[in-house]
Amino acid sequence: MKLICIGRNYTEHIKELDNEKPTDPVVFLKPDTSLLLKKQPFFIPDFSEDIHHEVEILVKINRVGKHIDKKFAHKYYNEIGLGIDFTARDLQAQLKAKGLPWEKAKAFDGAAVVGNWLAKKEFSDVNNINFSLEKNGSIVQQGSTSHMLWKIDELIEYVSKYFTLKIGDIIFTGTPAGVGKVVANDKLNGFLEDKQLFSITIK
Ligand code: ZN
């Protein structure tokens, strides 16, 4: 399985990193080895001094598809989740400055947190789901899928032009504002509406 990640999908987050608003979604991949195993802590890697949390809505693909029209995209997932796209911001900044790919900053072991899944049918509108991330008991990131520049079905249409989607693939749909550094002993809890979908300790 593969993790397909979207960057710069929320205006406020684009502003906080001083990035340009893209004309197409920014897309990158994480390998399956970047998945943080269930109930494991996240260990800060020794190659970064500035690991950031990015909480994101996740979509799990349940049918094989290629060139999926957005009209039919809703048939390709029936679970919604929440996760973290951990990012070595210092390394990413160096790579970006040189125009190099981001993988070392985003696709390292443990860089992808995938929480529990909820059935899509639990939501009356997938384009209006609220989510948040708490760090040590305080909310640090808050978002709504209503603020996405590209909605879930549009993202499925876009990424499936390039990659065949397979059962079990996961799309990370981008992070809202409020990304920030984690340090040892931080505790991160993720919420989709009022349901807690993950709890991660930083080591
Ligand atoms: Zn991200």
Coordinates of C-alpha atoms and ligand atoms in Angstrom, one line a residue:
M1 CA 0.0 0.0 0.0
K2 CA 1.0 3.6 -0.5
L3 CA 0.4 6.8 1.3
I4 CA -0.4 9.7 -1.0
C5 CA 0.0 13.0 0.7
I6 CA -1.3 16.5 -0.3
G7 CA 0.5 19.6 0.6
R8 CA -0.8 23.2 0.7
N9 CA -4.5 22.4 0.8
Y10 CA -5.6 25.0 3.4
T11 CA -5.0 28.8 2.8
E12 CA -4.1 29.6 6.4
H13 CA -1.3 27.0 6.5
I14 CA 0.1 28.2 3.1
K15 CA 0.4 31.7 4.7
E16 CA 2.1 30.4 7.9
L17 CA 4.9 28.8 5.9
D18 CA 5.1 31.7 3.4
N19 CA 4.4 29.4 0.5
E20 CA 2.7 30.3 -2.7
K21 CA -0.9 29.2 -3.3
P22 CA -0.6 26.3 -5.8
T23 CA -2.5 26.1 -9.1
D24 CA -2.5 22.3 -8.7
P25 CA -2.4 20.2 -5.6
V26 CA 1.1 19.5 -4.2
V27 CA 1.5 15.7 -4.1
F28 CA 4.1 13.5 -2.5
L29 CA 4.3 9.9 -1.4
K30 CA 5.3 8.1 1.8
P31 CA 6.3 4.4 1.7
D32 CA 4.6 1.8 3.9
T33 CA 7.7 1.8 6.1
S34 CA 6.8 5.4 7.3
L35 CA 3.7 4.1 9.1
L36 CA 4.1 4.4 12.8
L37 CA 3.1 1.1 14.3
K38 CA 0.0 1.1 16.5
K39 CA 0.6 2.0 20.2
Q40 CA 4.2 2.9 19.5
P41 CA 5.7 6.2 20.5
F42 CA 7.2 8.5 17.9
F43 CA 11.0 8.7 18.3
I44 CA 12.5 12.0 17.2
P45 CA 15.1 11.1 14.5
D46 CA 18.7 12.2 15.0
F47 CA 18.8 14.0 11.7
S48 CA 16.4 16.8 12.7
E49 CA 16.1 19.5 15.3
D50 CA 12.7 20.6 14.2
I51 CA 10.1 17.9 13.8
H52 CA 6.6 19.4 13.2
H53 CA 3.2 17.8 13.7
E54 CA 0.7 18.2 10.8
V55 CA -2.7 16.8 11.6
E56 CA -4.6 15.7 8.5
I57 CA -7.9 14.1 7.5
L58 CA -7.3 10.6 6.0
V59 CA -9.2 8.7 3.3
K60 CA -8.8 5.0 2.9
I61 CA -9.3 3.7 -0.7
N62 CA -11.5 0.6 -1.0
R63 CA -11.6 0.0 -4.7
V64 CA -9.0 -0.1 -7.5
G65 CA -9.2 2.9 -9.7
K66 CA -7.4 5.0 -12.3
H67 CA -8.6 8.2 -13.9
I68 CA -11.5 8.5 -11.5
D69 CA -14.0 11.3 -12.3
K70 CA -14.8 13.4 -9.2
K71 CA -18.5 12.5 -9.7
F72 CA -17.7 8.9 -8.9
A73 CA -14.9 9.4 -6.4
H74 CA -17.2 8.9 -3.4
K75 CA -17.5 5.2 -4.4
Y76 CA -13.8 4.7 -3.8
Y77 CA -13.8 5.2 -0.1
N78 CA -16.0 4.4 2.8
E79 CA -13.8 5.2 5.8
I80 CA -12.5 8.5 7.0
G81 CA -9.6 8.8 9.5
L82 CA -7.2 11.2 11.1
G83 CA -3.4 11.1 11.2
I84 CA -0.2 13.1 11.4
D85 CA 2.2 13.8 8.6
F86 CA 5.4 14.3 10.7
T87 CA 7.8 16.6 9.0
A88 CA 11.4 17.4 9.6
R89 CA 10.9 21.1 8.9
D90 CA 14.6 22.0 9.0
L91 CA 15.5 19.3 6.5
Q92 CA 12.5 20.1 4.3
A93 CA 13.6 23.8 4.2
Q94 CA 17.1 22.8 3.0
L95 CA 15.6 20.5 0.4
K96 CA 13.1 23.1 -0.8
A97 CA 15.9 25.7 -1.1
K98 CA 17.8 23.4 -3.4
G99 CA 14.7 22.3 -5.3
L100 CA 15.2 18.7 -4.2
P101 CA 12.5 16.1 -3.4
W102 CA 11.1 16.1 0.2
E103 CA 11.2 12.4 1.0
K104 CA 14.0 12.6 3.6
A105 CA 12.0 15.2 5.5
K106 CA 8.6 13.5 5.2
A107 CA 8.9 9.8 4.4
F108 CA 11.3 8.5 7.1
D109 CA 10.3 5.6 9.4
G110 CA 7.5 6.5 11.7
A111 CA 6.6 9.8 9.9
A112 CA 3.0 8.7 9.2
V113 CA 0.5 8.3 12.0
V114 CA -2.7 6.6 11.0
G115 CA -5.4 6.6 13.7
N116 CA -8.6 4.7 14.0
W117 CA -11.1 4.8 11.1
L118 CA -14.8 5.9 11.1
A119 CA -17.4 4.9 8.6
K120 CA -18.1 7.6 6.0
K121 CA -21.8 7.1 6.6
E122 CA -21.4 8.5 10.1
F123 CA -21.0 11.9 8.5
S124 CA -23.8 13.8 6.9
D125 CA -21.4 15.7 4.8
V126 CA -17.7 14.8 4.2
N127 CA -17.1 18.3 3.1
N128 CA -17.9 19.6 6.6
I129 CA -16.0 17.6 9.1
N130 CA -14.3 19.3 12.0
F131 CA -11.0 18.0 13.4
S132 CA -8.3 19.0 15.9
L133 CA -5.0 18.2 17.5
E134 CA -4.3 18.6 21.1
K135 CA -0.7 18.9 22.4
N136 CA -0.3 18.3 26.1
G137 CA -4.0 19.0 26.6
S138 CA -4.2 22.3 24.6
I139 CA -5.6 22.6 21.1
V140 CA -2.8 23.5 18.6
Q141 CA -4.5 22.7 15.3
Q142 CA -8.1 22.9 14.3
G143 CA -9.6 22.5 10.9
S144 CA -12.6 21.7 8.8
T145 CA -12.8 19.8 5.5
S146 CA -15.0 22.7 4.4
H147 CA -11.8 24.9 4.2
M148 CA -9.9 22.5 1.9
L149 CA -8.8 24.2 -1.4
W150 CA -9.4 20.8 -3.1
K151 CA -12.1 18.6 -1.6
I152 CA -11.7 14.9 -1.0
D153 CA -13.4 13.9 -4.3
E154 CA -11.4 16.4 -6.3
L155 CA -8.2 15.0 -4.7
I156 CA -9.1 11.5 -5.7
E157 CA -9.8 12.6 -9.3
Y158 CA -6.4 14.5 -9.3
V159 CA -4.1 11.9 -7.8
S160 CA -5.7 9.0 -9.8
K161 CA -4.5 10.7 -13.0
Y162 CA -1.0 9.8 -11.9
F163 CA -1.3 6.8 -9.6
T164 CA -3.5 3.8 -9.8
L165 CA -5.3 3.7 -6.5
K166 CA -5.4 0.3 -4.8
I167 CA -7.4 -1.1 -1.9
G168 CA -5.8 0.0 1.4
D169 CA -4.0 3.1 0.0
I170 CA -4.4 6.1 2.2
I171 CA -4.7 9.8 1.1
F172 CA -3.4 12.4 3.6
T173 CA -5.4 15.5 2.6
G174 CA -3.2 18.3 3.9
T175 CA -2.9 20.2 7.1
P176 CA -4.6 23.3 8.4
A177 CA -2.7 26.1 10.2
G178 CA -1.0 25.6 13.6
V179 CA 1.8 23.2 12.7
G180 CA 4.5 23.3 15.3
K181 CA 7.5 21.6 16.9
V182 CA 7.3 18.5 19.0
V183 CA 9.8 17.6 21.8
A184 CA 10.3 14.6 24.0
N185 CA 7.5 13.8 26.3
D186 CA 4.9 15.7 24.3
K187 CA 1.5 13.9 24.1
L188 CA -0.6 14.4 20.9
N189 CA -4.2 13.5 20.8
G190 CA -6.2 13.7 17.5
F191 CA -10.0 14.3 17.3
L192 CA -12.4 13.9 14.5
E193 CA -15.5 15.8 15.6
D194 CA -15.8 14.6 19.3
K195 CA -14.1 11.2 18.7
Q196 CA -10.5 10.6 19.7
L197 CA -8.8 8.7 16.9
F198 CA -5.2 8.6 18.1
S199 CA -2.9 9.3 21.0
I200 CA 0.9 9.5 20.5
T201 CA 3.7 10.1 22.9
I202 CA 6.9 11.7 21.6
K203 CA 10.3 10.2 22.7
Ligands
ZN1 ZN 1.1 17.4 5.4

